[in-house]
CSV table of C-alpha atoms in Angstrom, one decimal:
chain,number,residue,atom,x,y,z
H,1151,MET,CA,-66.0,14.0,97.4
H,1152,ALA,CA,-69.3,13.9,99.4
H,1153,GLU,CA,-69.5,12.4,102.8
H,1154,PRO,CA,-70.4,8.6,102.7
H,1155,GLY,CA,-73.9,9.2,104.1
H,1156,LYS,CA,-74.6,11.7,101.3
H,1157,VAL,CA,-73.5,9.5,98.4
H,1158,ALA,CA,-76.3,8.3,96.0
H,1159,MET,CA,-75.5,4.6,95.6
H,1160,VAL,CA,-76.6,3.5,92.2
H,1161,TRP,CA,-75.2,0.2,90.9
H,1162,ASN,CA,-75.9,-1.5,87.6
H,1163,ARG,CA,-75.6,-5.3,87.2
H,1164,VAL,CA,-74.1,-6.4,83.9
H,1165,ALA,CA,-76.5,-8.0,81.4
H,1166,MET,CA,-75.4,-10.0,78.3
H,1167,VAL,CA,-76.3,-8.5,75.0
H,1168,ALA,CA,-76.1,-9.5,71.4
H,1169,ALA,CA,-73.2,-7.9,69.4
H,1170,LEU,CA,-72.8,-6.8,65.8
H,1171,TRP,CA,-69.5,-6.1,64.1
H,1172,ALA,CA,-69.8,-2.8,62.1
H,1173,MET,CA,-67.9,0.4,61.5
H,1174,ALA,CA,-69.1,3.9,62.4
H,1175,GLY,CA,-67.6,7.4,62.3
H,1176,CYS,CA,-67.2,9.8,65.1
H,1177,ALA,CA,-67.9,13.5,65.2
H,1178,GLY,CA,-67.3,16.2,67.8
H,1179,GLY,CA,-66.3,19.8,68.2
H,1180,PRO,CA,-64.3,21.7,70.7
H,1181,ASP,CA,-65.6,22.6,74.2
H,1182,LYS,CA,-64.6,25.1,76.7
H,1183,GLY,CA,-62.0,23.6,79.0
H,1184,ALA,CA,-61.1,24.0,82.7
H,1185,ASP,CA,-57.9,23.8,84.7
H,1186,VAL,CA,-56.5,20.2,84.7
H,1187,PRO,CA,-55.6,18.4,87.9
H,1188,ALA,CA,-52.3,16.7,88.3
H,1189,PRO,CA,-52.3,13.3,86.6
H,1190,MET,CA,-53.0,10.2,88.6
H,1191,THR,CA,-50.3,7.8,89.7
H,1192,ALA,CA,-50.0,4.4,88.0
H,1193,ARG,CA,-51.2,2.7,91.2
H,1194,GLU,CA,-54.3,4.9,91.5
H,1195,ALA,CA,-55.5,4.4,87.9
H,1196,PHE,CA,-54.3,1.0,86.7
H,1197,MET,CA,-54.2,-1.5,89.5
H,1198,LEU,CA,-56.8,-4.1,90.5
H,1199,ASP,CA,-57.2,-4.2,94.2
H,1200,GLY,CA,-54.3,-6.2,95.7
H,1201,ALA,CA,-50.6,-5.9,96.4
H,1202,ILE,CA,-48.2,-4.3,94.0
H,1203,ARG,CA,-45.7,-6.8,92.4
H,1204,PRO,CA,-42.2,-5.2,92.5
H,1205,ASP,CA,-41.2,-7.3,89.4
H,1206,LEU,CA,-43.6,-5.5,87.1
H,1207,ILE,CA,-43.2,-2.2,85.4
H,1208,TYR,CA,-45.8,0.5,86.2
H,1209,PRO,CA,-45.7,3.2,83.6
H,1210,GLU,CA,-46.4,6.8,84.7
H,1211,PRO,CA,-48.8,9.2,83.1
H,1212,VAL,CA,-47.8,11.0,80.0
H,1213,PRO,CA,-48.5,14.6,78.9
H,1214,LEU,CA,-51.9,15.1,77.2
H,1215,SER,CA,-51.7,16.6,73.7
H,1216,PRO,CA,-55.2,17.4,72.4
H,1217,ALA,CA,-53.6,19.0,69.4
H,1218,ALA,CA,-52.3,15.6,68.3
H,1219,PHE,CA,-55.8,14.9,66.9
H,1220,PRO,CA,-56.6,17.5,64.3
H,1221,GLN,CA,-60.2,18.3,63.6
H,1222,GLY,CA,-61.9,19.8,60.6
H,1223,ARG,CA,-61.2,18.7,57.0
H,1224,VAL,CA,-58.2,18.9,54.6
H,1225,PRO,CA,-57.8,18.9,50.8
H,1226,VAL,CA,-57.2,15.4,49.3
H,1227,LYS,CA,-54.0,16.7,47.7
H,1228,ALA,CA,-52.6,17.4,51.2
H,1229,ILE,CA,-52.7,13.7,52.0
H,1230,PHE,CA,-51.5,12.1,48.7
H,1231,ASP,CA,-48.3,12.6,46.6
H,1232,GLN,CA,-50.2,11.0,43.7
H,1233,ALA,CA,-54.0,10.9,43.4
H,1234,ALA,CA,-55.9,7.6,43.1
H,1235,ASP,CA,-57.7,6.4,40.0
H,1236,LEU,CA,-60.3,3.8,41.1
H,1237,ALA,CA,-61.4,3.1,37.6
H,1238,ARG,CA,-57.9,1.8,36.9
H,1239,CYS,CA,-57.6,0.2,40.4
H,1240,GLU,CA,-54.7,2.6,41.2
H,1241,PRO,CA,-54.8,3.5,44.9
H,1242,GLY,CA,-52.6,6.6,44.7
H,1243,ARG,CA,-49.5,7.2,46.7
H,1244,LEU,CA,-50.1,8.3,50.3
H,1245,LYS,CA,-47.7,10.9,51.8
H,1246,PRO,CA,-45.2,9.3,54.3
H,1247,ALA,CA,-46.2,12.0,56.8
H,1248,GLU,CA,-49.7,10.6,56.9
H,1249,ARG,CA,-48.5,7.1,57.9
H,1250,GLN,CA,-46.3,8.7,60.5
H,1251,GLN,CA,-49.2,10.7,61.8
H,1252,VAL,CA,-51.3,7.6,62.3
H,1253,LEU,CA,-48.4,5.8,64.1
H,1254,ASP,CA,-47.8,8.9,66.4
H,1255,GLN,CA,-51.5,9.2,67.2
H,1256,LEU,CA,-51.8,5.5,68.1
H,1257,ASN,CA,-48.7,5.6,70.3
H,1258,HIS,CA,-50.0,8.7,72.0
H,1259,VAL,CA,-53.3,7.0,72.7
H,1260,ARG,CA,-51.5,3.9,74.0
H,1261,ALA,CA,-49.4,6.0,76.3
H,1262,LEU,CA,-52.5,7.6,77.8
H,1263,HIS,CA,-53.5,4.1,78.7
H,1264,ARG,CA,-50.0,3.2,79.9
H,1265,LEU,CA,-49.5,0.7,77.2
H,1266,PRO,CA,-46.2,0.1,75.3
H,1267,PRO,CA,-45.7,1.8,71.9
H,1268,VAL,CA,-46.0,-0.1,68.6
H,1269,ARG,CA,-43.6,0.2,65.6
H,1270,TYR,CA,-44.5,0.7,62.0
H,1271,GLU,CA,-44.1,-2.2,59.6
H,1272,PRO,CA,-43.8,-0.8,56.0
H,1273,ALA,CA,-43.7,-4.3,54.5
H,1274,ASP,CA,-47.4,-4.6,55.3
H,1275,ASP,CA,-48.4,-1.4,53.5
H,1276,ARG,CA,-49.1,-3.5,50.4
H,1277,LEU,CA,-51.8,-5.3,52.3
H,1278,THR,CA,-53.5,-2.2,53.9
H,1279,THR,CA,-53.3,-0.2,50.7
H,1280,ALA,CA,-54.8,-3.0,48.7
H,1281,ALA,CA,-57.6,-3.5,51.3
H,1282,ALA,CA,-58.4,0.2,51.3
H,1283,LEU,CA,-58.5,0.2,47.5
H,1284,ILE,CA,-61.1,-2.6,47.5
H,1285,MET,CA,-63.3,-0.8,50.0
H,1286,ALA,CA,-63.1,2.5,48.1
H,1287,ALA,CA,-63.7,1.0,44.6
H,1288,ASN,CA,-66.8,-0.9,45.9
H,1289,ASP,CA,-68.0,1.8,48.3
H,1290,THR,CA,-68.3,-0.9,51.0
H,1291,LEU,CA,-66.8,-2.4,54.2
H,1292,THR,CA,-66.1,-6.0,54.5
H,1293,HIS,CA,-63.4,-8.2,56.1
H,1294,THR,CA,-64.1,-10.9,53.5
H,1295,PRO,CA,-64.0,-9.3,50.0
H,1296,THR,CA,-64.7,-11.7,47.2
H,1297,PRO,CA,-63.0,-12.0,43.8
H,1298,ALA,CA,-66.1,-10.7,42.1
H,1299,MET,CA,-65.5,-7.3,43.7
H,1300,LEU,CA,-63.8,-4.4,41.8
H,1301,CYS,CA,-60.0,-4.1,42.3
H,1302,TRP,CA,-59.9,-7.4,44.2
H,1303,THR,CA,-56.5,-8.9,44.8
H,1304,VAL,CA,-55.1,-11.6,47.1
H,1305,GLU,CA,-53.2,-9.0,49.0
H,1306,GLY,CA,-56.3,-6.8,49.4
H,1307,ALA,CA,-58.3,-9.8,50.7
H,1308,GLU,CA,-55.5,-10.6,53.2
H,1309,GLY,CA,-55.3,-7.0,54.3
H,1310,ALA,CA,-59.1,-6.7,54.8
H,1311,ASP,CA,-58.9,-9.8,57.0
H,1312,VAL,CA,-56.2,-8.6,59.4
H,1313,SER,CA,-57.1,-4.9,59.6
H,1314,ASN,CA,-59.5,-2.4,61.1
H,1315,LEU,CA,-61.4,-0.8,58.2
H,1316,GLY,CA,-63.1,2.5,57.9
H,1317,LYS,CA,-65.0,4.4,55.1
H,1318,GLU,CA,-66.7,7.7,54.5
H,1319,ARG,CA,-68.6,9.0,51.5
H,1320,ASP,CA,-69.0,12.6,50.3
H,1321,TRP,CA,-70.9,14.0,47.4
H,1322,THR,CA,-69.5,16.4,44.8
H,1323,ASP,CA,-71.4,19.3,43.3
H,1324,MET,CA,-72.3,18.4,39.7
H,1325,GLY,CA,-69.2,16.3,39.5
H,1326,ASP,CA,-66.8,19.2,39.3
H,1327,ALA,CA,-65.9,19.8,43.0
H,1328,VAL,CA,-63.7,17.6,45.2
H,1329,PRO,CA,-64.8,17.6,48.8
H,1330,ASN,CA,-62.2,18.0,51.5
H,1331,VAL,CA,-61.8,14.9,53.8
H,1332,ARG,CA,-61.1,14.4,57.5
H,1333,PRO,CA,-57.4,14.0,58.4
H,1334,SER,CA,-55.9,10.6,58.6
H,1335,GLY,CA,-56.0,9.2,62.1
H,1336,VAL,CA,-57.1,6.6,64.7
H,1337,ALA,CA,-59.9,8.5,66.4
H,1338,ASN,CA,-62.8,6.8,64.6
H,1339,TRP,CA,-61.5,3.3,65.5
H,1340,LEU,CA,-60.9,4.3,69.1
H,1341,VAL,CA,-64.3,5.9,69.6
H,1342,ASP,CA,-66.0,2.9,67.8
H,1343,GLN,CA,-69.4,4.6,68.0
H,1344,ASP,CA,-72.3,2.2,67.3
H,1345,VAL,CA,-69.9,-0.8,67.2
H,1346,THR,CA,-71.4,-2.8,70.0
H,1347,ILE,CA,-68.5,-5.0,71.1
H,1348,LEU,CA,-65.9,-2.3,70.4
H,1349,GLY,CA,-63.7,-4.5,68.3
H,1350,HIS,CA,-61.7,-1.7,66.7
H,1351,ARG,CA,-60.9,-0.1,70.0
H,1352,ARG,CA,-59.9,-3.4,71.5
H,1353,TRP,CA,-57.4,-4.0,68.8
H,1354,LEU,CA,-55.8,-0.6,69.1
H,1355,LEU,CA,-55.5,-1.0,72.9
H,1356,MET,CA,-54.3,-4.5,72.9
H,1357,PRO,CA,-51.4,-4.5,75.3
H,1358,ALA,CA,-49.3,-7.0,73.2
H,1359,LEU,CA,-49.8,-5.3,69.8
H,1360,ASP,CA,-46.4,-5.1,68.2
H,1361,SER,CA,-46.7,-3.3,64.9
H,1362,VAL,CA,-49.1,-1.7,62.5
H,1363,SER,CA,-49.3,-0.5,58.9
H,1364,TYR,CA,-51.7,1.9,57.4
H,1365,GLY,CA,-53.3,2.4,53.9
H,1366,ARG,CA,-55.8,4.9,52.6
H,1367,THR,CA,-57.3,5.7,49.2
H,1368,ILE,CA,-59.7,8.3,48.1
H,1369,GLY,CA,-61.6,8.6,44.8
H,1370,ASN,CA,-64.7,8.3,42.7
H,1371,PRO,CA,-65.8,4.6,42.4
H,1372,PRO,CA,-66.7,3.4,38.9
H,1373,GLY,CA,-70.4,3.5,38.0
H,1374,PRO,CA,-73.3,5.6,39.2
H,1375,PRO,CA,-73.8,7.8,41.0
H,1376,THR,CA,-70.8,9.7,39.5
H,1377,ASN,CA,-70.7,12.4,42.1
H,1378,ARG,CA,-69.5,10.1,44.9
H,1379,GLN,CA,-66.1,10.6,46.6
H,1380,VAL,CA,-65.2,7.6,48.8
H,1381,SER,CA,-62.4,7.6,51.4
H,1382,ALA,CA,-61.4,4.2,52.7
H,1383,GLU,CA,-58.7,3.3,55.4
H,1384,ALA,CA,-57.2,0.2,56.7
H,1385,ILE,CA,-54.8,-0.4,59.7
H,1386,ARG,CA,-53.3,-3.8,60.3
H,1387,VAL,CA,-53.7,-4.8,63.9
H,1388,THR,CA,-53.5,-8.6,64.0
H,1389,GLY,CA,-50.6,-10.9,63.9
H,1390,ARG,CA,-47.3,-10.0,65.7
H,1391,ARG,CA,-47.1,-9.7,69.5
H,1392,GLN,CA,-44.6,-8.0,71.7
H,1393,ASP,CA,-43.3,-9.1,75.1
H,1394,ILE,CA,-45.5,-7.6,77.9
H,1395,SER,CA,-44.5,-10.1,80.6
H,1396,ARG,CA,-43.3,-7.3,82.9
H,1397,LEU,CA,-46.1,-4.8,82.1
H,1398,GLY,CA,-47.8,-3.6,85.3
H,1399,THR,CA,-50.9,-2.2,83.6
H,1400,GLU,CA,-53.8,-4.5,84.4
H,1401,VAL,CA,-56.8,-2.3,83.6
H,1402,ILE,CA,-57.4,-1.0,80.1
H,1403,ALA,CA,-60.1,1.6,80.6
H,1404,TYR,CA,-61.6,4.1,78.2
H,1405,PRO,CA,-61.6,7.0,78.9
H,1406,ILE,CA,-59.1,7.1,81.8
H,1407,GLY,CA,-57.2,10.0,83.5
H,1408,ASP,CA,-57.0,13.3,81.6
H,1409,TYR,CA,-58.4,12.4,78.2
H,1410,PRO,CA,-58.9,14.4,74.9
H,1411,ARG,CA,-62.5,15.4,74.5
H,1412,GLN,CA,-62.4,14.7,70.8
H,1413,LEU,CA,-61.7,11.1,71.6
H,1414,PHE,CA,-64.9,10.9,73.6
H,1415,PRO,CA,-67.2,13.1,71.7
H,1416,SER,CA,-70.7,12.4,73.1
H,1417,ASP,CA,-72.8,10.4,75.5
H,1418,ASP,CA,-73.6,8.0,72.6
H,1419,VAL,CA,-70.0,6.6,73.0
H,1420,ALA,CA,-69.5,3.6,75.2
H,1421,LEU,CA,-67.1,3.5,78.1
H,1422,SER,CA,-65.2,0.3,78.5
H,1423,VAL,CA,-62.9,-1.8,80.7
H,1424,SER,CA,-60.8,-4.8,79.9
H,1425,ILE,CA,-58.6,-6.8,82.3
H,1426,LEU,CA,-55.1,-8.1,81.4
H,1427,ALA,CA,-54.9,-11.2,83.5
H,1428,ASP,CA,-52.5,-13.2,81.4
H,1429,ARG,CA,-49.4,-11.4,80.1
H,1430,SER,CA,-48.1,-14.1,77.8
H,1431,PRO,CA,-48.1,-13.1,74.0
H,1432,HIS,CA,-51.1,-15.2,73.2
H,1433,GLY,CA,-52.5,-15.2,76.7
H,1434,GLY,CA,-55.8,-16.5,77.8
H,1435,ASN,CA,-57.9,-13.5,78.9
H,1436,GLY,CA,-61.3,-14.6,77.8
H,1437,ARG,CA,-64.3,-16.0,79.7
H,1438,GLY,CA,-63.2,-18.4,82.4
H,1439,VAL,CA,-60.2,-16.2,83.2
H,1440,VAL,CA,-62.1,-12.9,83.4
H,1441,ASP,CA,-65.8,-12.8,84.2
H,1442,PHE,CA,-68.1,-9.7,84.3
H,1443,ASP,CA,-71.3,-11.5,85.0
H,1444,ARG,CA,-71.6,-10.2,88.6
H,1445,ALA,CA,-69.8,-6.9,87.9
H,1446,LEU,CA,-71.4,-3.7,89.5
H,1447,ILE,CA,-70.7,-0.3,87.9
H,1448,ARG,CA,-70.9,3.1,89.7
H,1449,VAL,CA,-69.7,6.4,88.2
H,1450,MET,CA,-69.6,9.3,90.6
H,1451,GLY,CA,-69.4,13.1,89.9
H,1452,PRO,CA,-67.6,15.5,92.2
H,1453,ASP,CA,-70.9,16.3,93.9
H,1454,GLY,CA,-71.1,12.7,95.1
H,1455,VAL,CA,-74.1,11.9,92.9
H,1456,ALA,CA,-74.0,8.8,90.7
H,1457,LEU,CA,-74.5,9.3,86.9
H,1458,PRO,CA,-77.1,7.2,85.2
H,1459,VAL,CA,-75.5,4.1,83.7
H,1460,ARG,CA,-77.2,2.4,80.7
H,1461,ASP,CA,-76.6,0.0,77.8
H,1462,VAL,CA,-74.4,-2.3,79.9
H,1463,GLY,CA,-72.9,-5.4,78.2
H,1464,GLN,CA,-69.9,-7.6,78.0
H,1465,ASP,CA,-68.0,-9.6,75.3
H,1466,TYR,CA,-65.3,-12.2,75.2
H,1467,GLU,CA,-64.6,-12.5,71.4
H,1468,PRO,CA,-60.9,-12.4,70.6
H,1469,PHE,CA,-60.8,-8.9,69.2
H,1470,GLY,CA,-57.6,-7.6,70.8
H,1471,LEU,CA,-57.8,-8.4,74.5
H,1472,ALA,CA,-60.5,-11.1,74.7
H,1473,ASN,CA,-62.7,-9.5,77.4
H,1474,VAL,CA,-64.6,-6.2,77.6
H,1475,LEU,CA,-67.2,-4.7,79.9
H,1476,TYR,CA,-69.0,-1.7,78.3
H,1477,TRP,CA,-71.6,0.8,79.2
H,1478,LYS,CA,-72.9,4.3,78.4
H,1479,LEU,CA,-73.3,7.3,80.7
H,1480,SER,CA,-75.8,10.2,80.6
H,1481,GLY,CA,-74.7,13.7,81.5
H,1482,VAL,CA,-70.9,13.6,81.1
H,1483,GLN,CA,-69.5,17.1,81.0
H,1484,PRO,CA,-66.0,18.2,79.9
H,1485,GLY,CA,-63.7,19.5,82.5
H,1486,VAL,CA,-65.3,17.5,85.3
H,1487,ARG,CA,-63.5,14.8,87.2
H,1488,TYR,CA,-65.5,11.5,87.5
H,1489,GLN,CA,-64.7,8.4,89.5
H,1490,VAL,CA,-65.4,5.0,88.1
H,1491,GLU,CA,-65.8,2.0,90.5
H,1492,ILE,CA,-66.5,-1.5,89.4
H,1493,ARG,CA,-67.0,-4.3,92.0
H,1494,ASP,CA,-67.0,-8.0,91.8
H,1495,ILE,CA,-65.0,-8.6,88.6
H,1496,ARG,CA,-64.0,-12.3,88.7
H,1497,VAL,CA,-60.3,-12.9,87.8
H,1498,HIS,CA,-59.3,-16.5,87.9
H,1499,GLY,CA,-62.5,-17.0,90.0
H,1500,VAL,CA,-61.5,-14.3,92.6
H,1501,SER,CA,-63.6,-11.2,93.1
H,1502,ARG,CA,-61.7,-8.0,92.4
H,1503,ALA,CA,-62.5,-4.3,92.2
H,1504,VAL,CA,-61.3,-1.5,90.0
H,1505,ALA,CA,-61.4,2.2,90.7
H,1506,TYR,CA,-60.1,5.0,88.5
H,1507,PRO,CA,-60.9,8.7,87.6
H,1508,PHE,CA,-61.3,10.3,84.2
H,1509,ARG,CA,-61.7,13.9,83.0
H,1510,LEU,CA,-62.4,15.0,79.4
H,1511,ILE,CA,-60.1,17.9,78.4
H,1512,ALA,CA,-61.2,20.1,75.5
H,1513,THR,CA,-59.0,21.1,72.6
H,1514,GLY,CA,-56.8,24.0,73.6
H,1515,ALA,CA,-57.2,23.4,77.3
H,1516,PRO,CA,-54.1,23.3,79.6
H,1517,VAL,CA,-52.5,19.9,79.7
H,1518,SER,CA,-51.1,17.7,82.5
H,1519,GLY,CA,-47.4,17.2,83.0
H,1520,GLY,CA,-45.8,13.8,82.8
């Protein structure tokens, strides 16, 4: 850390921006890694300034496992026990291992953020599978599908309303080749690239999230062009809540600590901070409880120079935790430890400050111990 007199002090005041709800994919490749420092303590990374309450639980850091998030592409048959037939509105049968992989990835991400794990609710698979079928058959994304859409069902409409949705499209060669697809997983929703208010990320990192279910279908939608292959996914994230009354984590920041590089693939991805001020299952954490209007952001590199901060905004819609401060950085490098400092966050009208480090670790790099 540079001496105080040598630090370039660059602060950015939050500005309100308009937000759109959309879905976008993520992409990123491996980088060369560096030695990883010891993980931070829970106090260092996850407390607002103020006294520690002994009645709360302060989770410790967990081992980083970049290999938990496979990259590349896999054959469709590696994901399904039975292929889909979109012309007949048959979604196919997803391998149980795919659903388990999604649950394991989500819980790994939540552990990196010192959030409690979620369980899998198989009874909701009918909703998420039916929602994914509607999205694939119509080659679209919507949380409000209509009965006029192909393969519409009541269950599918409900599933679309309570789930994060995702879709990708590939093109076959003369209709006789089946493209490989990306593995099942939560990375796209966590990265939430080009999704201004980060709704998908906020649902995955909602502290009180209790359970999820996952559905996916892949096939050729009816009608032209005939050489499309569409993959659609849905993960239920709304509804049930778990008890977090004793959870000590107050700051939900992305990225934070030692973080997989493939989960923060480029400078076009927004960083974010949300504050857990009310730990009741349906707690009030929106505007009036948490306020970022005066917040000042500074991100320092190891040379004591502040990185340029851009595209700053805030939102209080009830997508997961009902507050988020977001911004983008220019010049983030893997293997480099950065320090984020945010001043003048108002919590119940009191000015608070947050400080935490993050470091992007490339696939195959050494990992921190727990």
